[in-house]
PDB file of C-alpha atoms in Angstrom:
ATOM      1  CA  MET A   1      97.187 119.992 127.807  1.00 81.00           C
ATOM      2  CA  SER A   2      95.748 116.985 125.992  1.00 93.00           C
ATOM      3  CA  ASP A   3      97.868 113.869 124.864  1.00 95.00           C
ATOM      4  CA  LEU A   4      97.666 115.195 121.432  1.00 95.00           C
ATOM      5  CA  ASP A   5      99.090 118.644 122.218  1.00 95.00           C
ATOM      6  CA  THR A   6     101.712 117.084 124.102  1.00 96.00           C
ATOM      7  CA  LEU A   7     102.569 114.861 121.271  1.00 96.00           C
ATOM      8  CA  LEU A   8     102.800 117.761 118.681  1.00 97.00           C
ATOM      9  CA  ASN A   9     104.839 120.062 121.041  1.00 97.00           C
ATOM     10  CA  GLY A  10     107.254 116.978 121.340  1.00 97.00           C
ATOM     11  CA  LEU A  11     107.627 116.852 117.651  1.00 97.00           C
ATOM     12  CA  PHE A  12     108.499 120.600 117.517  1.00 97.00           C
ATOM     13  CA  THR A  13     110.902 120.256 120.197  1.00 97.00           C
ATOM     14  CA  ALA A  14     112.543 117.228 118.354  1.00 98.00           C
ATOM     15  CA  ASN A  15     112.698 119.294 115.258  1.00 97.00           C
ATOM     16  CA  ALA A  16     114.284 122.401 116.846  1.00 98.00           C
ATOM     17  CA  GLN A  17     116.902 120.099 118.368  1.00 98.00           C
ATOM     18  CA  TRP A  18     117.706 118.378 115.194  1.00 97.00           C
ATOM     19  CA  ALA A  19     118.219 121.821 113.254  1.00 98.00           C
ATOM     20  CA  LYS A  20     120.360 122.955 116.198  1.00 97.00           C
ATOM     21  CA  ASP A  21     122.379 119.810 115.984  1.00 97.00           C
ATOM     22  CA  VAL A  22     122.939 119.817 112.209  1.00 96.00           C
ATOM     23  CA  GLU A  23     123.881 123.570 112.247  1.00 97.00           C
ATOM     24  CA  ALA A  24     126.519 122.783 114.979  1.00 97.00           C
ATOM     25  CA  ALA A  25     127.859 119.925 113.018  1.00 96.00           C
ATOM     26  CA  GLU A  26     127.744 121.548 109.646  1.00 96.00           C
ATOM     27  CA  PRO A  27     127.487 125.226 109.845  1.00 97.00           C
ATOM     28  CA  GLY A  28     125.888 126.673 106.894  1.00 97.00           C
ATOM     29  CA  PHE A  29     124.018 123.429 105.734  1.00 96.00           C
ATOM     30  CA  PHE A  30     120.643 124.914 105.607  1.00 97.00           C
ATOM     31  CA  GLN A  31     121.593 127.976 103.824  1.00 95.00           C
ATOM     32  CA  GLU A  32     123.105 125.927 101.186  1.00 94.00           C
ATOM     33  CA  SER A  33     120.127 123.702 100.956  1.00 95.00           C
ATOM     34  CA  VAL A  34     118.031 127.022 100.031  1.00 95.00           C
ATOM     35  CA  LYS A  35     120.002 127.178  96.701  1.00 93.00           C
ATOM     36  CA  GLY A  36     118.498 124.135  95.305  1.00 91.00           C
ATOM     37  CA  GLN A  37     118.530 120.356  95.138  1.00 90.00           C
ATOM     38  CA  ALA A  38     120.759 117.814  93.218  1.00 87.00           C
ATOM     39  CA  PRO A  39     119.899 114.306  94.553  1.00 92.00           C
ATOM     40  CA  HIS A  40     121.791 111.386  93.691  1.00 91.00           C
ATOM     41  CA  THR A  41     118.685 108.771  93.715  1.00 94.00           C
ATOM     42  CA  LEU A  42     115.054 108.634  93.132  1.00 96.00           C
ATOM     43  CA  TRP A  43     113.587 106.168  95.617  1.00 98.00           C
ATOM     44  CA  ILE A  44     110.267 104.748  94.945  1.00 98.00           C
ATOM     45  CA  GLY A  45     109.011 102.995  98.065  1.00 98.00           C
ATOM     46  CA  CYS A  46     106.356 102.070 100.454  1.00 98.00           C
ATOM     47  CA  ALA A  47     104.781 104.742 102.753  1.00 98.00           C
ATOM     48  CA  ASP A  48     105.377 102.247 105.640  1.00 98.00           C
ATOM     49  CA  SER A  49     106.850 104.244 108.888  1.00 97.00           C
ATOM     50  CA  ARG A  50     109.435 101.715 109.291  1.00 97.00           C
ATOM     51  CA  VAL A  51     111.392 102.221 105.911  1.00 97.00           C
ATOM     52  CA  PRO A  52     112.534 105.848 106.099  1.00 96.00           C
ATOM     53  CA  GLU A  53     114.503 106.059 103.091  1.00 97.00           C
ATOM     54  CA  SER A  54     117.203 108.731 104.133  1.00 96.00           C
ATOM     55  CA  VAL A  55     117.730 106.741 107.373  1.00 96.00           C
ATOM     56  CA  VAL A  56     118.021 103.511 105.746  1.00 96.00           C
ATOM     57  CA  LEU A  57     120.629 104.906 103.275  1.00 96.00           C
ATOM     58  CA  GLY A  58     122.410 106.996 105.749  1.00 95.00           C
ATOM     59  CA  ALA A  59     121.677 109.817 103.510  1.00 95.00           C
ATOM     60  CA  ARG A  60     121.503 113.538 104.331  1.00 93.00           C
ATOM     61  CA  PRO A  61     118.564 116.028 103.321  1.00 95.00           C
ATOM     62  CA  GLY A  62     119.048 116.535  99.517  1.00 93.00           C
ATOM     63  CA  ASP A  63     120.571 113.225  98.679  1.00 93.00           C
ATOM     64  CA  VAL A  64     117.416 111.357  97.636  1.00 95.00           C
ATOM     65  CA  PHE A  65     114.338 112.251  95.490  1.00 96.00           C
ATOM     66  CA  VAL A  66     111.461 110.398  97.001  1.00 97.00           C
ATOM     67  CA  HIS A  67     107.918 108.959  95.997  1.00 98.00           C
ATOM     68  CA  ARG A  68     106.359 106.909  98.422  1.00 98.00           C
ATOM     69  CA  ASN A  69     102.868 105.139  98.418  1.00 98.00           C
ATOM     70  CA  ILE A  70     101.062 102.002  99.862  1.00 98.00           C
ATOM     71  CA  ALA A  71     102.977  98.894  98.691  1.00 98.00           C
ATOM     72  CA  ASN A  72     105.517 100.709  96.540  1.00 98.00           C
ATOM     73  CA  GLN A  73     103.561 100.596  93.271  1.00 98.00           C
ATOM     74  CA  PHE A  74     104.049 102.497  89.900  1.00 98.00           C
ATOM     75  CA  PRO A  75     100.709 102.147  88.153  1.00 98.00           C
ATOM     76  CA  LEU A  76     101.072 103.130  84.339  1.00 97.00           C
ATOM     77  CA  ASP A  77      97.973 105.047  84.685  1.00 96.00           C
ATOM     78  CA  ASP A  78      98.948 107.212  87.887  1.00 98.00           C
ATOM     79  CA  VAL A  79      99.813 110.769  86.825  1.00 98.00           C
ATOM     80  CA  ASN A  80     101.342 111.504  90.331  1.00 98.00           C
ATOM     81  CA  SER A  81     104.062 108.519  89.941  1.00 98.00           C
ATOM     82  CA  LYS A  82     104.812 109.553  86.332  1.00 98.00           C
ATOM     83  CA  ALA A  83     105.251 113.208  87.098  1.00 97.00           C
ATOM     84  CA  VAL A  84     107.734 112.267  89.998  1.00 97.00           C
ATOM     85  CA  LEU A  85     109.816 110.237  87.404  1.00 96.00           C
ATOM     86  CA  GLU A  86     109.511 112.940  84.653  1.00 95.00           C
ATOM     87  CA  TYR A  87     110.978 115.529  86.994  1.00 94.00           C
ATOM     88  CA  ALA A  88     113.650 113.400  88.328  1.00 94.00           C
ATOM     89  CA  VAL A  89     114.799 112.190  85.055  1.00 92.00           C
ATOM     90  CA  ASN A  90     114.487 115.481  83.003  1.00 91.00           C
ATOM     91  CA  PHE A  91     114.961 118.092  85.488  1.00 89.00           C
ATOM     92  CA  LEU A  92     116.949 116.934  88.252  1.00 87.00           C
ATOM     93  CA  GLY A  93     120.798 116.396  88.012  1.00 54.00           C
ATOM     94  CA  VAL A  94     121.298 112.958  89.791  1.00 44.00           C
ATOM     95  CA  GLN A  95     123.634 109.961  89.185  1.00 43.00           C
ATOM     96  CA  HIS A  96     125.502 106.953  90.406  1.00 40.00           C
ATOM     97  CA  GLY A  97     127.890 108.084  93.267  1.00 37.00           C
ATOM     98  CA  ALA A  98     128.159 111.729  92.090  1.00 39.00           C
ATOM     99  CA  PHE A  99     128.784 114.539  94.215  1.00 34.00           C
ATOM    100  CA  PRO A 100     125.810 116.804  94.226  1.00 36.00           C
ATOM    101  CA  VAL A 101     125.685 119.766  91.982  1.00 34.00           C
ATOM    102  CA  VAL A 102     123.127 122.426  92.642  1.00 34.00           C
ATOM    103  CA  VAL A 103     120.363 122.370  89.748  1.00 34.00           C
ATOM    104  CA  VAL A 104     117.744 125.250  90.060  1.00 34.00           C
ATOM    105  CA  HIS A 105     116.462 125.686  86.623  1.00 35.00           C
ATOM    106  CA  PHE A 106     114.408 123.481  84.382  1.00 38.00           C
ATOM    107  CA  ILE A 107     117.300 122.291  82.169  1.00 43.00           C
ATOM    108  CA  PHE A 108     118.351 118.616  81.091  1.00 44.00           C
ATOM    109  CA  PRO A 109     120.528 117.370  83.718  1.00 51.00           C
ATOM    110  CA  THR A 110     124.302 116.970  83.071  1.00 48.00           C
ATOM    111  CA  TYR A 111     124.342 113.356  84.536  1.00 52.00           C
ATOM    112  CA  SER A 112     121.876 110.428  85.293  1.00 62.00           C
ATOM    113  CA  LEU A 113     120.280 108.988  88.119  1.00 73.00           C
ATOM    114  CA  PRO A 114     119.611 105.522  89.575  1.00 91.00           C
ATOM    115  CA  VAL A 115     115.740 104.978  89.924  1.00 96.00           C
ATOM    116  CA  VAL A 116     115.211 102.273  92.762  1.00 97.00           C
ATOM    117  CA  VAL A 117     111.816 100.604  93.568  1.00 98.00           C
ATOM    118  CA  VAL A 118     112.067  99.353  97.144  1.00 98.00           C
ATOM    119  CA  GLY A 119     109.713  96.842  98.675  1.00 98.00           C
ATOM    120  CA  HIS A 120     110.287  95.549 102.273  1.00 98.00           C
ATOM    121  CA  THR A 121     109.531  92.406 104.153  1.00 98.00           C
ATOM    122  CA  GLU A 122     106.157  92.260 106.191  1.00 98.00           C
ATOM    123  CA  CYS A 123     104.603  94.821 104.237  1.00 98.00           C
ATOM    124  CA  GLY A 124     101.016  95.315 105.251  1.00 98.00           C
ATOM    125  CA  GLY A 125      99.767  96.186 101.751  1.00 98.00           C
ATOM    126  CA  ALA A 126     101.210  93.149 100.199  1.00 98.00           C
ATOM    127  CA  THR A 127      99.742  90.991 103.069  1.00 98.00           C
ATOM    128  CA  ALA A 128      96.378  92.239 102.585  1.00 97.00           C
ATOM    129  CA  CYS A 129      96.574  91.575  98.877  1.00 97.00           C
ATOM    130  CA  LEU A 130      97.860  88.201  99.571  1.00 97.00           C
ATOM    131  CA  ALA A 131      95.081  87.315 101.897  1.00 96.00           C
ATOM    132  CA  ALA A 132      92.579  88.426  99.394  1.00 95.00           C
ATOM    133  CA  ALA A 133      93.983  86.675  96.651  1.00 94.00           C
ATOM    134  CA  LYS A 134      93.935  83.373  98.827  1.00 92.00           C
ATOM    135  CA  ARG A 135      90.208  83.763  99.840  1.00 88.00           C
ATOM    136  CA  THR A 136      88.922  85.002  96.478  1.00 71.00           C
ATOM    137  CA  THR A 137      88.117  83.524  93.262  1.00 69.00           C
ATOM    138  CA  PHE A 138      88.018  86.555  91.015  1.00 67.00           C
ATOM    139  CA  PRO A 139      87.275  87.150  87.377  1.00 61.00           C
ATOM    140  CA  GLU A 140      89.638  88.875  85.077  1.00 62.00           C
ATOM    141  CA  HIS A 141      87.513  92.041  85.022  1.00 65.00           C
ATOM    142  CA  GLY A 142      85.198  93.322  87.307  1.00 70.00           C
ATOM    143  CA  GLN A 143      84.773  94.425  91.156  1.00 79.00           C
ATOM    144  CA  LEU A 144      87.628  93.058  93.522  1.00 86.00           C
ATOM    145  CA  LEU A 145      87.705  93.720  97.343  1.00 90.00           C
ATOM    146  CA  THR A 146      91.082  93.655  98.792  1.00 94.00           C
ATOM    147  CA  ILE A 147      89.782  95.143 102.080  1.00 95.00           C
ATOM    148  CA  PRO A 148      86.165  93.502 102.378  1.00 91.00           C
ATOM    149  CA  THR A 149      85.040  95.798 105.015  1.00 94.00           C
ATOM    150  CA  LEU A 150      85.257  98.707 102.487  1.00 95.00           C
ATOM    151  CA  PRO A 151      83.319  99.236  99.470  1.00 94.00           C
ATOM    152  CA  TYR A 152      84.678  98.635  95.986  1.00 91.00           C
ATOM    153  CA  GLU A 153      85.071 102.223  95.258  1.00 94.00           C
ATOM    154  CA  ALA A 154      87.176 102.895  98.282  1.00 96.00           C
ATOM    155  CA  PRO A 155      90.579 104.533  97.364  1.00 97.00           C
ATOM    156  CA  LEU A 156      92.498 101.723  99.354  1.00 97.00           C
ATOM    157  CA  ASN A 157      90.534  98.911  97.273  1.00 96.00           C
ATOM    158  CA  GLN A 158      91.137 100.851  94.137  1.00 95.00           C
ATOM    159  CA  TRP A 159      94.607 101.351  94.944  1.00 97.00           C
ATOM    160  CA  LEU A 160      95.466  97.793  95.943  1.00 97.00           C
ATOM    161  CA  GLU A 161      93.530  95.666  93.206  1.00 95.00           C
ATOM    162  CA  PRO A 162      96.432  95.521  90.809  1.00 96.00           C
ATOM    163  CA  LEU A 163      98.657  94.068  93.625  1.00 98.00           C
ATOM    164  CA  THR A 164      95.908  91.772  94.599  1.00 96.00           C
ATOM    165  CA  ARG A 165      95.696  90.423  90.854  1.00 94.00           C
ATOM    166  CA  LEU A 166      99.338  89.878  90.762  1.00 97.00           C
ATOM    167  CA  ALA A 167      99.153  87.881  93.872  1.00 97.00           C
ATOM    168  CA  GLY A 168      96.406  85.927  92.481  1.00 94.00           C
ATOM    169  CA  THR A 169      98.568  84.749  89.603  1.00 94.00           C
ATOM    170  CA  LEU A 170     101.451  83.429  91.603  1.00 96.00           C
ATOM    171  CA  ASP A 171      99.860  80.010  92.768  1.00 94.00           C
ATOM    172  CA  LEU A 172     100.215  80.509  96.095  1.00 96.00           C
ATOM    173  CA  SER A 173      96.741  79.582  97.507  1.00 91.00           C
ATOM    174  CA  THR A 174      98.000  76.583  99.490  1.00 93.00           C
ATOM    175  CA  THR A 175     101.526  78.170 100.399  1.00 96.00           C
ATOM    176  CA  PRO A 176     101.802  79.368 104.133  1.00 96.00           C
ATOM    177  CA  MET A 177     101.431  83.063 104.552  1.00 96.00           C
ATOM    178  CA  GLU A 178     105.028  83.320 105.859  1.00 97.00           C
ATOM    179  CA  GLU A 179     106.547  81.696 102.949  1.00 98.00           C
ATOM    180  CA  ALA A 180     103.971  83.095 100.283  1.00 98.00           C
ATOM    181  CA  LEU A 181     104.536  86.836 101.616  1.00 98.00           C
ATOM    182  CA  PRO A 182     108.048  87.304 100.404  1.00 98.00           C
ATOM    183  CA  VAL A 183     107.139  85.988  97.084  1.00 98.00           C
ATOM    184  CA  VAL A 184     104.541  88.583  96.458  1.00 98.00           C
ATOM    185  CA  VAL A 185     106.825  91.468  97.998  1.00 98.00           C
ATOM    186  CA  GLU A 186     109.680  90.373  95.417  1.00 98.00           C
ATOM    187  CA  GLU A 187     107.183  89.815  92.301  1.00 98.00           C
ATOM    188  CA  ASN A 188     105.676  93.406  92.970  1.00 98.00           C
ATOM    189  CA  VAL A 189     108.828  94.976  92.992  1.00 98.00           C
ATOM    190  CA  LYS A 190     109.626  93.323  89.684  1.00 98.00           C
ATOM    191  CA  LEU A 191     106.419  94.342  88.252  1.00 98.00           C
ATOM    192  CA  GLN A 192     106.944  97.895  89.022  1.00 98.00           C
ATOM    193  CA  VAL A 193     110.523  97.879  87.640  1.00 98.00           C
ATOM    194  CA  GLU A 194     108.772  96.504  84.385  1.00 98.00           C
ATOM    195  CA  ASN A 195     106.164  99.237  84.698  1.00 98.00           C
ATOM    196  CA  LEU A 196     108.614 101.927  85.069  1.00 98.00           C
ATOM    197  CA  SER A 197     110.560 100.707  82.134  1.00 97.00           C
ATOM    198  CA  LYS A 198     107.382 101.021  79.814  1.00 97.00           C
ATOM    199  CA  THR A 199     107.004 104.758  80.585  1.00 97.00           C
ATOM    200  CA  THR A 200     107.528 107.392  77.982  1.00 97.00           C
ATOM    201  CA  THR A 201     109.884 109.423  80.182  1.00 95.00           C
ATOM    202  CA  LEU A 202     112.420 106.393  80.337  1.00 95.00           C
ATOM    203  CA  ALA A 203     111.746 105.436  76.653  1.00 95.00           C
ATOM    204  CA  ASN A 204     112.905 108.945  75.597  1.00 94.00           C
ATOM    205  CA  ALA A 205     115.521 109.123  78.031  1.00 92.00           C
ATOM    206  CA  TRP A 206     117.152 105.681  76.683  1.00 93.00           C
ATOM    207  CA  ALA A 207     116.818 106.946  73.130  1.00 93.00           C
ATOM    208  CA  SER A 208     118.570 110.286  73.747  1.00 90.00           C
ATOM    209  CA  ASN A 209     121.857 111.232  72.975  1.00 86.00           C
ATOM    210  CA  ASP A 210     122.721 112.854  76.406  1.00 85.00           C
ATOM    211  CA  ASN A 211     123.279 111.734  79.858  1.00 84.00           C
ATOM    212  CA  ARG A 212     119.773 110.655  80.483  1.00 86.00           C
ATOM    213  CA  ARG A 213     120.662 107.427  78.408  1.00 88.00           C
ATOM    214  CA  ASN A 214     122.324 106.094  81.383  1.00 90.00           C
ATOM    215  CA  VAL A 215     119.352 106.149  83.859  1.00 93.00           C
ATOM    216  CA  ARG A 216     118.953 102.798  85.294  1.00 94.00           C
ATOM    217  CA  VAL A 217     115.909 101.244  87.208  1.00 96.00           C
ATOM    218  CA  HIS A 218     116.771  98.729  90.200  1.00 97.00           C
ATOM    219  CA  GLY A 219     114.623  96.439  92.278  1.00 98.00           C
ATOM    220  CA  TRP A 220     115.467  96.230  96.078  1.00 98.00           C
ATOM    221  CA  VAL A 221     113.847  94.686  99.027  1.00 98.00           C
ATOM    222  CA  TYR A 222     114.376  96.142 102.489  1.00 98.00           C
ATOM    223  CA  ASN A 223     114.645  93.442 105.449  1.00 98.00           C
ATOM    224  CA  LEU A 224     112.943  94.849 108.431  1.00 98.00           C
ATOM    225  CA  ASN A 225     114.617  92.003 110.531  1.00 98.00           C
ATOM    226  CA  THR A 226     118.077  92.927 109.464  1.00 98.00           C
ATOM    227  CA  GLY A 227     117.923  96.610 108.452  1.00 98.00           C
ATOM    228  CA  LEU A 228     119.566  95.455 105.142  1.00 98.00           C
ATOM    229  CA  LEU A 229     118.739  95.871 101.448  1.00 98.00           C
ATOM    230  CA  LYS A 230     118.479  93.076  98.791  1.00 98.00           C
ATOM    231  CA  ASP A 231     119.311  93.576  95.142  1.00 98.00           C
ATOM    232  CA  LEU A 232     116.764  91.512  93.213  1.00 98.00           C
ATOM    233  CA  GLN A 233     119.164  91.840  90.188  1.00 97.00           C
ATOM    234  CA  VAL A 234     116.365  92.968  87.707  1.00 97.00           C
ATOM    235  CA  THR A 235     118.034  96.220  86.720  1.00 96.00           C
ATOM    236  CA  LYS A 236     116.671  97.745  83.416  1.00 96.00           C
ATOM    237  CA  GLY A 237     118.413 100.183  81.321  1.00 93.00           C
ATOM    238  CA  ALA A 238     118.914 101.469  77.828  1.00 90.00           C
ATOM    239  CA  SER A 239     120.475  98.078  76.934  1.00 83.00           C
ATOM    240  CA  THR A 240     117.857  96.130  78.772  1.00 76.00           C
ATOM    241  CA  ARG A 241     114.674  98.015  77.806  1.00 57.00           C
ATOM    242  CA  VAL A 242     111.332  95.704  77.670  1.00 47.00           C
TER     243      VAL A 242
END
């Protein structure tokens, strides 16, 4: 048996044990899950394997609706990100601290949700963008290589370009990396909160006369050194829209 086969078999074994433990602790849990989902939070986070949202929040399956990508970005031209937001706000019933209620059909939810953008310390994507901003003098428009070993059209360079440009505006060229990186991480979260607040989905929600008006967008940072979340106090809602 190859090392890969051993790894994959181990994953199936771990899954079987997990399912057995959950069923023993809460009989019928999986049968209830089949009926539908009603998460209480939309988490927009980084794809980094060290930041598993359900583990970080002490949450159960069904509690958190999730969208993750490299460096927790929400580009306004990304249909994938916008589709997740639209589905969560308009079709999933979620709210601040509510007990989940099963929602199966496509109807406006009866309560609203917190949307959280979550960056994290020691982010690899933010590190690459900061390094590129420090070594590069780049024009406002034109090709920008965040990862110089990849061509400009590489998906990773395309995806990271907005964050590299953001890092280039922060006047960190002479700031040591260990001091500059937390700034980039936090400013990136703030920018994504701003981007979310500019979406048609949230504009319509905040202008509505139903509970979608109560949707709020929060910006947090997860500290890998402590396991704790930090609220950046940049919350946006119907009364604080940009």
